[in-house]
């Protein structure tokens, strides 16, 4: 492996960041790349107990994801452990995907993750120099025979802390995520976030929904409640995807079982990696929210609603309001609603910019990284142009009708 480190094929590009770096600490990081979750479970959980991270990189979530989904998708695990001064400083949960003959490293969790940046000791996250991170990726590439890194949806700022990945060459992600700060008093927060007109309107819709039948709004804390929420989410998301002419997230092998099994096993935990809510009328689920909780933050992964005669009563909006109320009552401090601009998100939240890092290692990897960067740039331009984006949505619906 020492020979691989000096191989010129694994010399990282020094593409300059467009954002000046203020991360001054250049140190030596010892890198280990592990291919088995169980080998590093103890140090992962120890770091997870007190570090900078999102719920998407919890051990339980990613191990379950790999067992249900990842083993069908990626060729190898590349669980990166970085040590500084003899102690675990960061963990980067990566997998290696095949792109033709190339080996491309990306975050585990795939499209189910809205935020990706690994697990970091706070002192390292805020002080690590770009050269140290760049050298660490070089070491990872040598050990795992990686041609290119494709690292999506990295937050520029997390809990007020600037990302060390901003020191690498990067581009803005096609879409932002949406985040809001919570308060202990929900009524105060509600009054600040939503106008009196919108609050009255939602209250009237709730009254009309009650006229249609018995309304239950449930935060799933038992396995049976979690199963109901998960099954409804799978059903309703599949229906909406068919109508919109886009692939359902549950079309991928293992995803439905992952969501169902993880929600059931996490139900009732203090910080569940999947935390589910649903609204039902006369026992029929009309809307769901599926998220996870870590370090006082609720991160929404999936939501769904039933499109029928009760849709006009906005069961999704009503449920989201109660999810936010529940988070405030539990003492959570932040909530994010995931990637992509939607009316229900902008009504509550502010845009949270994300970046993508495409880091080539070999010559062939350089061509791959450039092409993938262009694709993401094209997506961003299309999504940022209302006319073009509406054309895309109309084409999807036409394709769905013809199918």
mmCIF file of C-alpha atoms in Angstrom:
data_model
loop_
_atom_site.group_PDB
_atom_site.id
_atom_site.type_symbol
_atom_site.label_atom_id
_atom_site.label_comp_id
_atom_site.label_asym_id
_atom_site.label_seq_id
_atom_site.Cartn_x
_atom_site.Cartn_y
_atom_site.Cartn_z
ATOM 1 C CA UNK A 1 0.000 0.000 0.000
ATOM 2 C CA UNK A 2 2.952 2.311 0.561
ATOM 3 C CA UNK A 3 3.777 1.989 -3.120
ATOM 4 C CA UNK A 4 0.215 2.928 -4.084
ATOM 5 C CA UNK A 5 0.465 6.164 -2.134
ATOM 6 C CA UNK A 6 3.350 7.293 -4.315
ATOM 7 C CA UNK A 7 1.708 6.181 -7.571
ATOM 8 C CA UNK A 8 1.221 9.300 -9.766
ATOM 9 C CA UNK A 9 -2.181 7.984 -10.890
ATOM 10 C CA UNK A 10 -3.441 8.784 -7.390
ATOM 11 C CA UNK A 11 -2.316 12.417 -7.293
ATOM 12 C CA UNK A 12 -5.335 14.542 -6.427
ATOM 13 C CA UNK A 13 -6.218 17.576 -8.482
ATOM 14 C CA UNK A 14 -5.604 20.830 -6.594
ATOM 15 C CA UNK A 15 -8.707 22.581 -7.933
ATOM 16 C CA UNK A 16 -9.093 25.831 -6.039
ATOM 17 C CA UNK A 17 -12.248 26.514 -4.073
ATOM 18 C CA UNK A 18 -14.317 29.500 -5.073
ATOM 19 C CA UNK A 19 -14.740 30.289 -1.363
ATOM 20 C CA UNK A 20 -11.609 31.437 0.518
ATOM 21 C CA UNK A 21 -10.790 28.965 3.282
ATOM 22 C CA UNK A 22 -10.416 30.010 6.885
ATOM 23 C CA UNK A 23 -9.543 26.536 8.145
ATOM 24 C CA UNK A 24 -5.882 26.880 9.152
ATOM 25 C CA UNK A 25 -4.954 23.636 10.895
ATOM 26 C CA UNK A 26 -2.656 21.529 8.697
ATOM 27 C CA UNK A 27 -2.008 18.273 10.526
ATOM 28 C CA UNK A 28 -1.228 14.680 9.678
ATOM 29 C CA UNK A 29 -4.252 12.399 9.673
ATOM 30 C CA UNK A 30 -3.785 8.634 9.759
ATOM 31 C CA UNK A 31 -6.352 7.046 7.446
ATOM 32 C CA UNK A 32 -7.879 3.588 7.671
ATOM 33 C CA UNK A 33 -10.396 2.279 5.149
ATOM 34 C CA UNK A 34 -12.603 -0.488 6.547
ATOM 35 C CA UNK A 35 -15.049 -2.694 4.630
ATOM 36 C CA UNK A 36 -17.094 -4.034 7.558
ATOM 37 C CA UNK A 37 -19.439 -2.042 9.828
ATOM 38 C CA UNK A 38 -18.856 -4.377 12.757
ATOM 39 C CA UNK A 39 -15.095 -3.734 12.769
ATOM 40 C CA UNK A 40 -15.538 -0.040 13.629
ATOM 41 C CA UNK A 41 -18.902 -0.114 15.421
ATOM 42 C CA UNK A 42 -17.436 0.735 18.832
ATOM 43 C CA UNK A 43 -15.437 3.774 17.684
ATOM 44 C CA UNK A 44 -18.294 4.915 15.402
ATOM 45 C CA UNK A 45 -20.760 4.858 18.288
ATOM 46 C CA UNK A 46 -18.252 6.559 20.587
ATOM 47 C CA UNK A 47 -17.762 9.395 18.083
ATOM 48 C CA UNK A 48 -21.504 9.551 17.365
ATOM 49 C CA UNK A 49 -22.193 10.232 21.049
ATOM 50 C CA UNK A 50 -20.560 13.679 20.849
ATOM 51 C CA UNK A 51 -19.699 15.059 17.424
ATOM 52 C CA UNK A 52 -20.777 17.219 14.488
ATOM 53 C CA UNK A 53 -23.044 15.067 12.293
ATOM 54 C CA UNK A 54 -26.537 14.611 10.878
ATOM 55 C CA UNK A 55 -28.940 11.764 11.591
ATOM 56 C CA UNK A 56 -28.191 10.413 8.103
ATOM 57 C CA UNK A 57 -24.771 9.197 9.203
ATOM 58 C CA UNK A 58 -25.848 7.380 12.351
ATOM 59 C CA UNK A 59 -24.467 3.849 12.570
ATOM 60 C CA UNK A 60 -27.890 2.215 12.867
ATOM 61 C CA UNK A 61 -29.284 4.024 9.815
ATOM 62 C CA UNK A 62 -26.374 3.302 7.484
ATOM 63 C CA UNK A 63 -25.865 -0.290 8.560
ATOM 64 C CA UNK A 64 -29.571 -0.927 7.943
ATOM 65 C CA UNK A 65 -29.398 0.934 4.629
ATOM 66 C CA UNK A 66 -26.515 -1.214 3.456
ATOM 67 C CA UNK A 67 -28.188 -4.442 4.587
ATOM 68 C CA UNK A 68 -31.396 -3.625 2.697
ATOM 69 C CA UNK A 69 -30.289 -1.416 -0.199
ATOM 70 C CA UNK A 70 -26.564 -0.750 -0.467
ATOM 71 C CA UNK A 71 -25.507 -4.352 -0.961
ATOM 72 C CA UNK A 72 -27.510 -4.337 -4.198
ATOM 73 C CA UNK A 73 -26.004 -1.040 -5.390
ATOM 74 C CA UNK A 74 -22.370 -0.499 -4.433
ATOM 75 C CA UNK A 75 -19.436 -2.767 -5.107
ATOM 76 C CA UNK A 76 -17.595 -2.249 -1.819
ATOM 77 C CA UNK A 77 -17.820 -0.436 1.482
ATOM 78 C CA UNK A 78 -15.167 2.214 2.145
ATOM 79 C CA UNK A 79 -15.705 3.283 5.748
ATOM 80 C CA UNK A 80 -13.033 5.904 6.322
ATOM 81 C CA UNK A 81 -11.608 6.456 9.806
ATOM 82 C CA UNK A 82 -9.361 9.469 10.262
ATOM 83 C CA UNK A 83 -7.145 9.657 13.339
ATOM 84 C CA UNK A 84 -5.331 12.775 14.528
ATOM 85 C CA UNK A 85 -2.920 12.630 17.453
ATOM 86 C CA UNK A 86 -3.892 9.006 18.051
ATOM 87 C CA UNK A 87 -7.630 9.656 18.489
ATOM 88 C CA UNK A 88 -10.567 9.210 16.105
ATOM 89 C CA UNK A 89 -11.148 12.616 14.504
ATOM 90 C CA UNK A 90 -13.649 11.846 11.738
ATOM 91 C CA UNK A 91 -15.486 9.042 9.956
ATOM 92 C CA UNK A 92 -16.548 9.322 6.324
ATOM 93 C CA UNK A 93 -19.124 6.625 5.446
ATOM 94 C CA UNK A 94 -18.432 5.936 1.772
ATOM 95 C CA UNK A 95 -19.219 3.209 -0.706
ATOM 96 C CA UNK A 96 -17.692 2.449 -4.076
ATOM 97 C CA UNK A 97 -19.925 2.339 -7.121
ATOM 98 C CA UNK A 98 -18.964 1.077 -10.560
ATOM 99 C CA UNK A 99 -19.177 3.487 -13.491
ATOM 100 C CA UNK A 100 -18.021 1.347 -16.377
ATOM 101 C CA UNK A 101 -14.442 0.394 -15.487
ATOM 102 C CA UNK A 102 -14.142 3.187 -12.904
ATOM 103 C CA UNK A 103 -14.501 2.956 -9.139
ATOM 104 C CA UNK A 104 -16.339 6.019 -7.838
ATOM 105 C CA UNK A 105 -16.676 6.758 -4.111
ATOM 106 C CA UNK A 106 -19.898 8.353 -2.861
ATOM 107 C CA UNK A 107 -21.731 8.720 0.428
ATOM 108 C CA UNK A 108 -23.642 5.729 1.734
ATOM 109 C CA UNK A 109 -27.395 6.297 1.995
ATOM 110 C CA UNK A 110 -27.865 7.498 -1.576
ATOM 111 C CA UNK A 111 -30.909 9.621 -2.388
ATOM 112 C CA UNK A 112 -32.514 8.884 0.975
ATOM 113 C CA UNK A 113 -29.982 11.232 2.608
ATOM 114 C CA UNK A 114 -30.565 14.983 2.439
ATOM 115 C CA UNK A 115 -27.294 15.921 4.164
ATOM 116 C CA UNK A 116 -23.892 14.264 3.844
ATOM 117 C CA UNK A 117 -20.627 15.176 5.520
ATOM 118 C CA UNK A 118 -19.684 12.342 7.885
ATOM 119 C CA UNK A 119 -18.972 12.438 11.606
ATOM 120 C CA UNK A 120 -16.448 14.929 12.998
ATOM 121 C CA UNK A 121 -14.991 15.871 16.324
ATOM 122 C CA UNK A 122 -16.037 19.495 16.713
ATOM 123 C CA UNK A 123 -12.504 20.830 17.145
ATOM 124 C CA UNK A 124 -11.396 19.094 13.930
ATOM 125 C CA UNK A 125 -14.453 20.122 11.897
ATOM 126 C CA UNK A 126 -13.853 23.797 12.586
ATOM 127 C CA UNK A 127 -10.063 23.890 12.186
ATOM 128 C CA UNK A 128 -9.022 21.306 9.608
ATOM 129 C CA UNK A 129 -7.056 22.732 6.677
ATOM 130 C CA UNK A 130 -8.013 21.861 3.087
ATOM 131 C CA UNK A 131 -4.592 20.292 2.521
ATOM 132 C CA UNK A 132 -5.224 17.788 5.305
ATOM 133 C CA UNK A 133 -8.606 16.799 3.886
ATOM 134 C CA UNK A 134 -7.179 16.604 0.364
ATOM 135 C CA UNK A 135 -4.291 14.408 1.559
ATOM 136 C CA UNK A 136 -6.775 12.218 3.474
ATOM 137 C CA UNK A 137 -8.804 11.608 0.310
ATOM 138 C CA UNK A 138 -5.577 10.764 -1.526
ATOM 139 C CA UNK A 139 -4.834 8.119 1.114
ATOM 140 C CA UNK A 140 -8.390 6.754 0.867
ATOM 141 C CA UNK A 141 -8.073 6.521 -2.914
ATOM 142 C CA UNK A 142 -4.825 4.604 -2.668
ATOM 143 C CA UNK A 143 -6.142 2.111 -0.142
ATOM 144 C CA UNK A 144 -9.492 1.517 -1.876
ATOM 145 C CA UNK A 145 -8.403 1.925 -5.540
ATOM 146 C CA UNK A 146 -10.734 4.861 -6.174
ATOM 147 C CA UNK A 147 -10.735 6.802 -9.454
ATOM 148 C CA UNK A 148 -12.982 9.669 -8.365
ATOM 149 C CA UNK A 149 -14.962 10.988 -5.405
ATOM 150 C CA UNK A 150 -18.537 12.159 -6.039
ATOM 151 C CA UNK A 151 -19.750 13.761 -2.809
ATOM 152 C CA UNK A 152 -23.239 15.255 -2.943
ATOM 153 C CA UNK A 153 -25.342 17.439 -0.632
ATOM 154 C CA UNK A 154 -22.736 18.767 1.763
ATOM 155 C CA UNK A 155 -24.039 21.694 3.853
ATOM 156 C CA UNK A 156 -21.983 24.882 3.648
ATOM 157 C CA UNK A 157 -22.867 25.608 7.269
ATOM 158 C CA UNK A 158 -24.034 23.112 9.896
ATOM 159 C CA UNK A 159 -25.196 24.385 13.284
ATOM 160 C CA UNK A 160 -23.281 27.598 12.641
ATOM 161 C CA UNK A 161 -20.070 25.772 11.689
ATOM 162 C CA UNK A 162 -18.369 26.188 8.308
ATOM 163 C CA UNK A 163 -17.722 22.962 6.385
ATOM 164 C CA UNK A 164 -14.134 21.814 5.811
ATOM 165 C CA UNK A 165 -15.296 20.591 2.378
ATOM 166 C CA UNK A 166 -15.561 24.224 1.259
ATOM 167 C CA UNK A 167 -11.791 24.095 0.983
ATOM 168 C CA UNK A 168 -12.055 21.554 -1.854
ATOM 169 C CA UNK A 169 -13.116 22.293 -5.429
ATOM 170 C CA UNK A 170 -16.919 22.322 -5.372
ATOM 171 C CA UNK A 171 -20.075 23.494 -7.103
ATOM 172 C CA UNK A 172 -23.490 24.469 -5.699
ATOM 173 C CA UNK A 173 -25.897 21.530 -5.498
ATOM 174 C CA UNK A 174 -28.873 21.685 -7.896
ATOM 175 C CA UNK A 175 -31.255 22.264 -4.968
ATOM 176 C CA UNK A 176 -31.006 23.638 -1.459
ATOM 177 C CA UNK A 177 -32.464 22.087 1.649
ATOM 178 C CA UNK A 178 -34.848 24.019 3.928
ATOM 179 C CA UNK A 179 -34.290 24.581 7.633
ATOM 180 C CA UNK A 180 -35.801 26.503 10.538
ATOM 181 C CA UNK A 181 -34.877 27.211 14.146
ATOM 182 C CA UNK A 182 -37.419 26.004 16.687
ATOM 183 C CA UNK A 183 -38.576 27.568 19.958
ATOM 184 C CA UNK A 184 -39.777 25.973 23.154
ATOM 185 C CA UNK A 185 -43.134 27.759 22.838
ATOM 186 C CA UNK A 186 -44.781 26.541 19.629
ATOM 187 C CA UNK A 187 -47.519 29.195 19.690
ATOM 188 C CA UNK A 188 -44.904 31.953 19.669
ATOM 189 C CA UNK A 189 -43.072 30.303 16.788
ATOM 190 C CA UNK A 190 -46.324 29.746 14.885
ATOM 191 C CA UNK A 191 -47.244 33.401 15.243
ATOM 192 C CA UNK A 192 -43.863 34.489 13.861
ATOM 193 C CA UNK A 193 -43.731 31.985 11.001
ATOM 194 C CA UNK A 194 -47.279 32.122 9.657
ATOM 195 C CA UNK A 195 -49.608 35.047 9.136
ATOM 196 C CA UNK A 196 -52.877 35.349 11.043
ATOM 197 C CA UNK A 197 -54.705 34.768 7.738
ATOM 198 C CA UNK A 198 -52.888 31.487 7.060
ATOM 199 C CA UNK A 199 -53.453 30.328 10.644
ATOM 200 C CA UNK A 200 -57.191 31.029 10.389
ATOM 201 C CA UNK A 201 -57.361 29.252 7.052
ATOM 202 C CA UNK A 202 -55.639 26.157 8.406
ATOM 203 C CA UNK A 203 -57.917 26.107 11.439
ATOM 204 C CA UNK A 204 -60.990 26.196 9.178
ATOM 205 C CA UNK A 205 -59.583 23.330 7.127
ATOM 206 C CA UNK A 206 -59.057 21.316 10.290
ATOM 207 C CA UNK A 207 -62.677 21.951 11.312
ATOM 208 C CA UNK A 208 -63.848 20.785 7.881
ATOM 209 C CA UNK A 209 -61.675 17.690 8.156
ATOM 210 C CA UNK A 210 -63.284 16.878 11.498
ATOM 211 C CA UNK A 211 -66.692 17.177 9.859
ATOM 212 C CA UNK A 212 -65.594 14.502 7.375
ATOM 213 C CA UNK A 213 -64.734 12.020 10.126
ATOM 214 C CA UNK A 214 -62.724 11.303 13.260
ATOM 215 C CA UNK A 215 -59.243 12.817 12.967
ATOM 216 C CA UNK A 216 -56.204 11.166 14.554
ATOM 217 C CA UNK A 217 -52.800 12.895 14.510
ATOM 218 C CA UNK A 218 -50.210 10.392 15.693
ATOM 219 C CA UNK A 219 -46.540 10.595 16.598
ATOM 220 C CA UNK A 220 -45.567 6.948 16.275
ATOM 221 C CA UNK A 221 -43.990 5.765 19.521
ATOM 222 C CA UNK A 222 -45.056 2.116 19.279
ATOM 223 C CA UNK A 223 -43.997 -0.446 16.667
ATOM 224 C CA UNK A 224 -47.587 -0.776 15.397
ATOM 225 C CA UNK A 225 -47.972 2.980 14.938
ATOM 226 C CA UNK A 226 -44.641 3.084 13.096
ATOM 227 C CA UNK A 227 -45.729 0.234 10.828
ATOM 228 C CA UNK A 228 -48.938 2.089 9.934
ATOM 229 C CA UNK A 229 -46.974 5.244 9.103
ATOM 230 C CA UNK A 230 -44.370 3.381 7.044
ATOM 231 C CA UNK A 231 -46.901 1.304 5.081
ATOM 232 C CA UNK A 232 -48.968 4.400 4.266
ATOM 233 C CA UNK A 233 -45.866 6.322 3.175
ATOM 234 C CA UNK A 234 -44.874 3.521 0.802
ATOM 235 C CA UNK A 235 -48.381 3.283 -0.660
ATOM 236 C CA UNK A 236 -48.937 7.012 -1.108
ATOM 237 C CA UNK A 237 -45.457 7.779 -2.459
ATOM 238 C CA UNK A 238 -45.838 5.053 -5.063
ATOM 239 C CA UNK A 239 -49.174 6.504 -6.157
ATOM 240 C CA UNK A 240 -47.824 10.052 -6.415
ATOM 241 C CA UNK A 241 -44.740 8.949 -8.345
ATOM 242 C CA UNK A 242 -46.937 7.148 -10.867
ATOM 243 C CA UNK A 243 -49.098 10.240 -11.348
ATOM 244 C CA UNK A 244 -46.070 12.538 -11.683
ATOM 245 C CA UNK A 245 -44.263 10.291 -14.143
ATOM 246 C CA UNK A 246 -41.152 9.856 -12.004
ATOM 247 C CA UNK A 247 -39.617 6.735 -10.442
ATOM 248 C CA UNK A 248 -40.726 6.034 -6.898
ATOM 249 C CA UNK A 249 -37.994 5.927 -4.287
ATOM 250 C CA UNK A 250 -39.543 2.608 -3.262
ATOM 251 C CA UNK A 251 -38.993 1.120 -6.726
ATOM 252 C CA UNK A 252 -35.388 0.449 -5.710
ATOM 253 C CA UNK A 253 -34.774 -2.962 -4.215
ATOM 254 C CA UNK A 254 -34.952 -3.054 -0.431
ATOM 255 C CA UNK A 255 -36.052 0.554 0.219
ATOM 256 C CA UNK A 256 -39.567 -0.296 1.404
ATOM 257 C CA UNK A 257 -38.260 -2.933 3.816
ATOM 258 C CA UNK A 258 -35.572 -0.510 5.034
ATOM 259 C CA UNK A 259 -38.093 2.210 5.913
ATOM 260 C CA UNK A 260 -40.569 -0.202 7.480
ATOM 261 C CA UNK A 261 -38.059 -2.198 9.518
ATOM 262 C CA UNK A 262 -36.059 0.824 10.704
ATOM 263 C CA UNK A 263 -39.158 2.818 11.687
ATOM 264 C CA UNK A 264 -40.510 -0.102 13.696
ATOM 265 C CA UNK A 265 -37.214 -0.778 15.500
ATOM 266 C CA UNK A 266 -36.640 2.941 16.271
ATOM 267 C CA UNK A 267 -40.157 3.697 17.550
ATOM 268 C CA UNK A 268 -40.153 5.259 21.012
ATOM 269 C CA UNK A 269 -36.412 5.949 21.186
ATOM 270 C CA UNK A 270 -35.203 9.312 22.492
ATOM 271 C CA UNK A 271 -33.382 10.035 19.207
ATOM 272 C CA UNK A 272 -34.898 7.686 16.617
ATOM 273 C CA UNK A 273 -33.082 7.435 13.298
ATOM 274 C CA UNK A 274 -36.569 7.209 11.789
ATOM 275 C CA UNK A 275 -39.291 9.186 13.550
ATOM 276 C CA UNK A 276 -42.745 8.860 11.963
ATOM 277 C CA UNK A 277 -45.989 10.843 12.146
ATOM 278 C CA UNK A 278 -49.335 10.410 10.413
ATOM 279 C CA UNK A 279 -52.783 11.966 10.140
ATOM 280 C CA UNK A 280 -55.756 9.648 9.672
ATOM 281 C CA UNK A 281 -59.456 10.296 9.108
ATOM 282 C CA UNK A 282 -61.764 7.464 10.201
ATOM 283 C CA UNK A 283 -58.740 5.164 10.282
ATOM 284 C CA UNK A 284 -57.553 5.963 6.742
ATOM 285 C CA UNK A 285 -54.106 7.595 6.661
ATOM 286 C CA UNK A 286 -54.219 10.883 4.728
ATOM 287 C CA UNK A 287 -50.696 12.240 5.281
ATOM 288 C CA UNK A 288 -47.375 11.104 6.729
ATOM 289 C CA UNK A 289 -44.003 12.516 7.732
ATOM 290 C CA UNK A 290 -40.897 10.355 8.121
ATOM 291 C CA UNK A 291 -37.754 11.905 9.581
ATOM 292 C CA UNK A 292 -35.004 11.295 12.065
ATOM 293 C CA UNK A 293 -33.652 13.020 15.186
ATOM 294 C CA UNK A 294 -30.052 13.724 16.109
ATOM 295 C CA UNK A 295 -28.500 16.377 18.358
ATOM 296 C CA UNK A 296 -31.776 18.261 18.776
ATOM 297 C CA UNK A 297 -32.582 18.410 15.062
ATOM 298 C CA UNK A 298 -35.495 16.765 13.246
ATOM 299 C CA UNK A 299 -34.619 15.989 9.612
ATOM 300 C CA UNK A 300 -37.483 15.043 7.314
ATOM 301 C CA UNK A 301 -36.635 12.289 4.827
ATOM 302 C CA UNK A 302 -40.033 11.520 3.274
ATOM 303 C CA UNK A 303 -43.585 12.751 3.360
ATOM 304 C CA UNK A 304 -46.775 11.775 1.582
ATOM 305 C CA UNK A 305 -50.446 12.636 1.270
ATOM 306 C CA UNK A 306 -53.530 10.965 -0.187
ATOM 307 C CA UNK A 307 -54.928 12.726 -3.269
ATOM 308 C CA UNK A 308 -58.732 12.474 -3.079
ATOM 309 C CA UNK A 309 -61.828 14.374 -1.975
ATOM 310 C CA UNK A 310 -60.183 15.448 1.315
ATOM 311 C CA UNK A 311 -57.049 16.908 -0.279
ATOM 312 C CA UNK A 312 -58.591 20.399 -0.294
ATOM 313 C CA UNK A 313 -58.537 20.314 3.518
ATOM 314 C CA UNK A 314 -54.687 20.245 3.365
ATOM 315 C CA UNK A 315 -54.031 17.220 5.601
ATOM 316 C CA UNK A 316 -50.326 17.490 4.759
ATOM 317 C CA UNK A 317 -50.122 21.094 5.980
ATOM 318 C CA UNK A 318 -52.113 20.227 9.090
ATOM 319 C CA UNK A 319 -49.814 17.315 9.876
ATOM 320 C CA UNK A 320 -46.658 19.367 9.314
ATOM 321 C CA UNK A 321 -47.925 21.976 11.767
ATOM 322 C CA UNK A 322 -48.423 19.267 14.374
ATOM 323 C CA UNK A 323 -44.999 17.729 13.624
ATOM 324 C CA UNK A 324 -43.426 21.125 14.325
ATOM 325 C CA UNK A 325 -45.509 21.491 17.499
ATOM 326 C CA UNK A 326 -44.364 18.040 18.618
ATOM 327 C CA UNK A 327 -40.706 18.921 17.963
ATOM 328 C CA UNK A 328 -41.027 22.103 20.038
ATOM 329 C CA UNK A 329 -42.646 20.211 22.903
ATOM 330 C CA UNK A 330 -39.818 17.636 22.819
ATOM 331 C CA UNK A 331 -37.235 20.391 23.197
ATOM 332 C CA UNK A 332 -35.738 20.057 19.715
ATOM 333 C CA UNK A 333 -33.969 23.158 18.425
ATOM 334 C CA UNK A 334 -33.966 22.790 14.621
ATOM 335 C CA UNK A 335 -36.023 21.214 11.867
ATOM 336 C CA UNK A 336 -35.238 20.695 8.219
ATOM 337 C CA UNK A 337 -37.610 19.595 5.475
ATOM 338 C CA UNK A 338 -35.112 18.203 3.016
ATOM 339 C CA UNK A 339 -34.026 19.057 -0.499
ATOM 340 C CA UNK A 340 -36.075 20.852 -3.150
ATOM 341 C CA UNK A 341 -38.201 23.969 -3.118
ATOM 342 C CA UNK A 342 -41.880 23.407 -2.323
ATOM 343 C CA UNK A 343 -44.539 25.790 -1.046
ATOM 344 C CA UNK A 344 -44.980 23.956 2.259
ATOM 345 C CA UNK A 345 -41.227 24.256 2.902
ATOM 346 C CA UNK A 346 -40.831 27.933 2.092
ATOM 347 C CA UNK A 347 -43.882 28.720 4.242
ATOM 348 C CA UNK A 348 -41.854 27.709 7.303
ATOM 349 C CA UNK A 349 -38.179 27.471 6.418
ATOM 350 C CA UNK A 350 -35.215 29.279 4.902
ATOM 351 C CA UNK A 351 -33.025 27.873 2.125
ATOM 352 C CA UNK A 352 -29.927 26.051 3.350
ATOM 353 C CA UNK A 353 -27.261 25.960 0.576
ATOM 354 C CA UNK A 354 -25.544 22.680 -0.238
ATOM 355 C CA UNK A 355 -22.452 21.903 -2.293
ATOM 356 C CA UNK A 356 -21.226 18.951 -4.354
ATOM 357 C CA UNK A 357 -17.549 17.999 -4.468
ATOM 358 C CA UNK A 358 -16.252 16.105 -7.505
ATOM 359 C CA UNK A 359 -12.669 15.129 -6.723
ATOM 360 C CA UNK A 360 -10.800 13.223 -9.461
ATOM 361 C CA UNK A 361 -7.892 10.986 -8.634
ATOM 362 C CA UNK A 362 -6.854 9.110 -11.776
ATOM 363 C CA UNK A 363 -6.858 10.504 -15.318
ATOM 364 C CA UNK A 364 -9.993 8.541 -16.193
ATOM 365 C CA UNK A 365 -11.543 9.788 -12.959
ATOM 366 C CA UNK A 366 -10.873 13.346 -14.066
ATOM 367 C CA UNK A 367 -13.081 12.883 -17.136
ATOM 368 C CA UNK A 368 -15.809 11.272 -15.019
ATOM 369 C CA UNK A 369 -15.727 14.051 -12.403
ATOM 370 C CA UNK A 370 -15.912 16.752 -15.078
ATOM 371 C CA UNK A 371 -18.886 15.096 -16.787
ATOM 372 C CA UNK A 372 -20.748 14.608 -13.516
ATOM 373 C CA UNK A 373 -20.101 18.202 -12.511
ATOM 374 C CA UNK A 374 -21.577 19.383 -15.817
ATOM 375 C CA UNK A 375 -24.678 17.237 -15.261
ATOM 376 C CA UNK A 376 -25.249 18.745 -11.821
ATOM 377 C CA UNK A 377 -24.736 22.254 -13.183
ATOM 378 C CA UNK A 378 -27.311 21.598 -15.912
ATOM 379 C CA UNK A 379 -29.796 20.340 -13.303
ATOM 380 C CA UNK A 380 -29.243 23.463 -11.216
ATOM 381 C CA UNK A 381 -29.809 25.764 -14.200
ATOM 382 C CA UNK A 382 -32.996 23.946 -15.210
ATOM 383 C CA UNK A 383 -34.412 23.926 -11.688
ATOM 384 C CA UNK A 384 -33.533 27.600 -11.306
ATOM 385 C CA UNK A 385 -35.455 28.533 -14.455
ATOM 386 C CA UNK A 386 -39.232 28.436 -13.774
ATOM 387 C CA UNK A 387 -40.109 28.044 -17.453
ATOM 388 C CA UNK A 388 -37.725 25.151 -18.059
ATOM 389 C CA UNK A 389 -38.674 23.436 -14.802
ATOM 390 C CA UNK A 390 -42.378 23.611 -15.598
ATOM 391 C CA UNK A 391 -41.635 22.082 -18.987
ATOM 392 C CA UNK A 392 -39.859 19.196 -17.272
ATOM 393 C CA UNK A 393 -42.815 18.644 -14.924
ATOM 394 C CA UNK A 394 -45.301 18.689 -17.822
ATOM 395 C CA UNK A 395 -43.210 16.202 -19.806
ATOM 396 C CA UNK A 396 -43.119 13.890 -16.802
ATOM 397 C CA UNK A 397 -46.904 13.960 -16.472
ATOM 398 C CA UNK A 398 -47.367 13.315 -20.194
ATOM 399 C CA UNK A 399 -45.020 10.369 -19.985
ATOM 400 C CA UNK A 400 -46.954 9.019 -16.999
ATOM 401 C CA UNK A 401 -50.272 9.232 -18.884
ATOM 402 C CA UNK A 402 -48.833 7.457 -21.923
ATOM 403 C CA UNK A 403 -47.305 4.781 -19.726
#
